[in-house]
């Protein structure tokens, strides 16, 4: 792989990872509600899911999934329903501040639940499969070692994706001090709930084209 090809790949992935999406919003929300550490678990869950999608797309399995109307629809509707569920849960929350919420849930909400929520949201966007399936043929050189190209593509994506997710998590954790004021948690829940429901509705309209 030439440096020029890798540079163009970095630009394409940078545009993808820098664009705010459901995973970014979820990481920011976790940062606000539970702090930086729990938000990192969420980011790692999302990163795991999207890296699996990347790997499937690279090996050609992504093409099979992307071309299957049934598989595409199942992933799309599962993701849409989960985002709407998160939105309704946040929108109907009775919390008025996060200080009490954090202390009550610290022992109950372990790292697995945060990791799993990130994984589900990360895995529930079928457009990622289509994106990677269309992206890799533009950069892969079939005459070169495919495994080494996969390592370069995957590691580059992991670094950029994780950096952005941790950035949104950090922003959330730092803004929590303002949101800890009485009544502001309720406003934040209303806003994020509406965004999650909107994201779920938008995802339900996704097509393979």
Short mmCIF file of C-alpha atoms in Angstrom, two decimals:
data_model
loop_
_atom_site.label_atom_id
_atom_site.label_comp_id
_atom_site.label_asym_id
_atom_site.label_seq_id
_atom_site.Cartn_x
_atom_site.Cartn_y
_atom_site.Cartn_z
CA UNK A 1 0.00 0.00 0.00
CA UNK A 2 1.37 3.40 -0.98
CA UNK A 3 1.38 6.36 1.38
CA UNK A 4 -0.88 8.24 -1.03
CA UNK A 5 -3.56 5.52 -0.93
CA UNK A 6 -3.41 5.42 2.86
CA UNK A 7 -3.72 9.21 3.02
CA UNK A 8 -6.89 9.17 0.93
CA UNK A 9 -8.25 6.38 3.12
CA UNK A 10 -7.55 8.45 6.25
CA UNK A 11 -9.51 11.37 4.78
CA UNK A 12 -12.50 9.12 3.98
CA UNK A 13 -12.52 7.56 7.45
CA UNK A 14 -11.98 10.92 9.13
CA UNK A 15 -15.13 12.26 7.49
CA UNK A 16 -17.05 9.17 8.63
CA UNK A 17 -15.80 9.15 12.23
CA UNK A 18 -15.98 12.92 12.80
CA UNK A 19 -19.65 13.09 11.85
CA UNK A 20 -21.81 12.99 15.01
CA UNK A 21 -24.16 10.04 15.16
CA UNK A 22 -26.10 7.87 17.63
CA UNK A 23 -22.91 6.34 19.06
CA UNK A 24 -21.40 9.77 19.66
CA UNK A 25 -24.56 11.00 21.35
CA UNK A 26 -24.75 7.87 23.49
CA UNK A 27 -21.13 8.27 24.61
CA UNK A 28 -21.74 11.91 25.48
CA UNK A 29 -24.89 10.99 27.40
CA UNK A 30 -23.05 8.30 29.37
CA UNK A 31 -20.32 10.81 30.14
CA UNK A 32 -22.87 13.22 31.56
CA UNK A 33 -24.81 10.66 33.57
CA UNK A 34 -22.08 8.33 34.82
CA UNK A 35 -18.76 10.06 34.26
CA UNK A 36 -15.79 9.52 31.97
CA UNK A 37 -14.96 5.94 33.02
CA UNK A 38 -18.41 4.51 32.27
CA UNK A 39 -18.53 6.49 29.04
CA UNK A 40 -15.26 4.86 27.95
CA UNK A 41 -16.89 1.42 28.32
CA UNK A 42 -19.70 2.61 26.05
CA UNK A 43 -17.19 3.89 23.50
CA UNK A 44 -15.34 0.56 23.53
CA UNK A 45 -18.61 -1.32 22.98
CA UNK A 46 -19.47 0.81 19.98
CA UNK A 47 -15.92 0.48 18.64
CA UNK A 48 -16.08 -3.31 18.93
CA UNK A 49 -19.30 -3.46 16.92
CA UNK A 50 -18.16 -1.17 14.15
CA UNK A 51 -14.81 -2.98 13.90
CA UNK A 52 -16.67 -6.26 13.40
CA UNK A 53 -18.70 -4.61 10.64
CA UNK A 54 -15.46 -3.35 9.09
CA UNK A 55 -13.95 -6.84 9.21
CA UNK A 56 -17.03 -8.47 7.67
CA UNK A 57 -17.05 -5.91 4.88
CA UNK A 58 -13.35 -6.43 4.19
CA UNK A 59 -13.71 -10.21 3.92
CA UNK A 60 -16.66 -9.92 1.55
CA UNK A 61 -19.32 -11.07 3.98
CA UNK A 62 -20.50 -7.48 4.16
CA UNK A 63 -21.44 -7.67 0.50
CA UNK A 64 -23.72 -10.62 1.24
CA UNK A 65 -25.38 -8.78 4.14
CA UNK A 66 -25.64 -5.53 2.22
CA UNK A 67 -27.29 -7.28 -0.73
CA UNK A 68 -29.80 -9.12 1.47
CA UNK A 69 -32.99 -7.14 1.88
CA UNK A 70 -34.03 -9.27 4.86
CA UNK A 71 -30.73 -8.92 6.73
CA UNK A 72 -30.61 -5.19 6.01
CA UNK A 73 -34.17 -4.72 7.26
CA UNK A 74 -33.62 -6.76 10.44
CA UNK A 75 -30.55 -4.74 11.40
CA UNK A 76 -32.26 -1.48 10.46
CA UNK A 77 -35.44 -2.07 12.46
CA UNK A 78 -33.63 -3.57 15.46
CA UNK A 79 -31.41 -0.50 15.65
CA UNK A 80 -34.29 1.87 15.09
CA UNK A 81 -36.37 0.29 17.87
CA UNK A 82 -33.47 0.34 20.32
CA UNK A 83 -32.76 4.03 19.67
CA UNK A 84 -36.44 4.88 20.12
CA UNK A 85 -36.42 2.84 23.35
CA UNK A 86 -33.45 4.83 24.64
CA UNK A 87 -35.18 8.05 23.65
CA UNK A 88 -38.46 7.21 25.40
CA UNK A 89 -36.56 6.06 28.48
CA UNK A 90 -34.70 9.37 28.66
CA UNK A 91 -37.71 11.50 27.77
CA UNK A 92 -39.90 9.97 30.47
CA UNK A 93 -37.21 10.04 33.15
CA UNK A 94 -38.27 11.68 36.42
CA UNK A 95 -34.73 12.68 37.40
CA UNK A 96 -34.10 16.34 38.14
CA UNK A 97 -30.38 16.01 38.85
CA UNK A 98 -27.59 13.54 38.12
CA UNK A 99 -25.80 13.55 41.43
CA UNK A 100 -28.38 11.28 43.05
CA UNK A 101 -28.64 9.17 39.91
CA UNK A 102 -24.91 8.53 39.83
CA UNK A 103 -24.67 7.46 43.45
CA UNK A 104 -27.69 5.16 43.23
CA UNK A 105 -26.70 3.49 40.00
CA UNK A 106 -22.94 3.24 40.49
CA UNK A 107 -23.15 -0.24 41.98
CA UNK A 108 -25.97 -1.51 39.76
CA UNK A 109 -24.88 -0.27 36.35
CA UNK A 110 -21.61 -2.18 35.89
CA UNK A 111 -19.26 -1.86 32.96
CA UNK A 112 -21.01 -4.67 31.04
CA UNK A 113 -24.29 -2.78 30.72
CA UNK A 114 -22.53 0.33 29.41
CA UNK A 115 -20.39 -1.73 27.03
CA UNK A 116 -23.45 -3.60 25.75
CA UNK A 117 -25.45 -0.43 25.10
CA UNK A 118 -22.55 0.94 23.07
CA UNK A 119 -22.23 -2.32 21.17
CA UNK A 120 -25.93 -2.45 20.28
CA UNK A 121 -26.00 1.12 18.99
CA UNK A 122 -22.74 0.63 17.09
CA UNK A 123 -23.96 -2.58 15.46
CA UNK A 124 -27.44 -1.33 14.60
CA UNK A 125 -26.59 0.92 11.68
CA UNK A 126 -26.84 -1.08 8.44
CA UNK A 127 -25.55 1.89 6.46
CA UNK A 128 -22.10 1.22 7.98
CA UNK A 129 -22.05 -2.17 6.24
CA UNK A 130 -22.95 -0.56 2.93
CA UNK A 131 -20.36 2.20 3.47
CA UNK A 132 -17.47 -0.15 4.18
CA UNK A 133 -18.50 -2.57 1.44
CA UNK A 134 -18.39 0.30 -1.05
CA UNK A 135 -15.27 1.87 0.49
CA UNK A 136 -12.74 -0.96 0.54
CA UNK A 137 -12.75 -1.83 -3.18
CA UNK A 138 -11.57 1.74 -3.82
CA UNK A 139 -8.40 1.20 -1.78
CA UNK A 140 -7.60 -2.54 -1.77
CA UNK A 141 -4.85 -3.73 -4.07
CA UNK A 142 -5.60 -7.41 -4.77
CA UNK A 143 -2.00 -7.95 -5.89
CA UNK A 144 -0.66 -7.10 -2.42
CA UNK A 145 -0.97 -9.02 0.83
CA UNK A 146 -4.62 -8.66 1.90
CA UNK A 147 -3.99 -9.37 5.58
CA UNK A 148 -1.44 -6.57 5.91
CA UNK A 149 -3.84 -4.20 4.14
CA UNK A 150 -6.60 -5.23 6.54
CA UNK A 151 -4.37 -4.53 9.55
CA UNK A 152 -3.54 -1.07 8.24
CA UNK A 153 -7.17 -0.25 7.36
CA UNK A 154 -8.55 -1.59 10.64
CA UNK A 155 -5.93 -0.02 12.93
CA UNK A 156 -6.32 3.37 11.22
CA UNK A 157 -10.07 3.24 11.65
CA UNK A 158 -9.86 2.09 15.29
CA UNK A 159 -7.56 4.99 16.22
CA UNK A 160 -9.74 7.63 14.55
CA UNK A 161 -13.09 6.20 15.68
CA UNK A 162 -12.00 5.73 19.29
CA UNK A 163 -10.48 9.20 19.41
CA UNK A 164 -13.76 10.82 18.39
CA UNK A 165 -15.90 8.68 20.68
CA UNK A 166 -13.63 9.47 23.64
CA UNK A 167 -13.77 13.14 22.69
CA UNK A 168 -17.57 13.15 22.90
CA UNK A 169 -17.41 11.17 26.16
CA UNK A 170 -14.98 13.72 27.59
CA UNK A 171 -17.23 16.60 26.54
CA UNK A 172 -20.15 14.93 28.30
CA UNK A 173 -18.22 14.32 31.52
CA UNK A 174 -16.95 17.89 31.60
CA UNK A 175 -20.40 19.38 31.00
CA UNK A 176 -21.90 17.32 33.81
CA UNK A 177 -20.93 19.94 36.39
CA UNK A 178 -23.31 22.41 34.75
CA UNK A 179 -25.98 19.75 34.38
CA UNK A 180 -25.72 18.72 38.04
CA UNK A 181 -27.69 21.84 38.93
CA UNK A 182 -31.22 21.10 40.11
CA UNK A 183 -33.66 20.71 37.22
CA UNK A 184 -31.12 20.69 34.41
CA UNK A 185 -30.98 16.91 34.20
CA UNK A 186 -34.65 16.92 33.29
CA UNK A 187 -33.97 19.32 30.42
CA UNK A 188 -31.03 17.25 29.22
CA UNK A 189 -33.11 14.07 29.28
CA UNK A 190 -35.82 15.75 27.23
CA UNK A 191 -33.31 16.93 24.64
CA UNK A 192 -31.41 13.66 24.32
CA UNK A 193 -34.64 11.67 24.37
CA UNK A 194 -35.97 13.66 21.46
CA UNK A 195 -32.70 13.26 19.53
CA UNK A 196 -32.62 9.49 20.09
CA UNK A 197 -36.22 9.11 18.95
CA UNK A 198 -35.45 11.25 15.92
CA UNK A 199 -32.34 9.19 15.15
CA UNK A 200 -34.38 6.00 15.41
CA UNK A 201 -37.03 7.37 13.09
CA UNK A 202 -34.36 8.49 10.62
CA UNK A 203 -32.66 5.10 10.71
CA UNK A 204 -35.95 3.39 9.90
CA UNK A 205 -35.98 5.23 6.55
CA UNK A 206 -32.50 3.99 5.58
CA UNK A 207 -32.17 2.16 2.28
CA UNK A 208 -29.35 0.18 0.71
CA UNK A 209 -28.97 2.68 -2.07
#
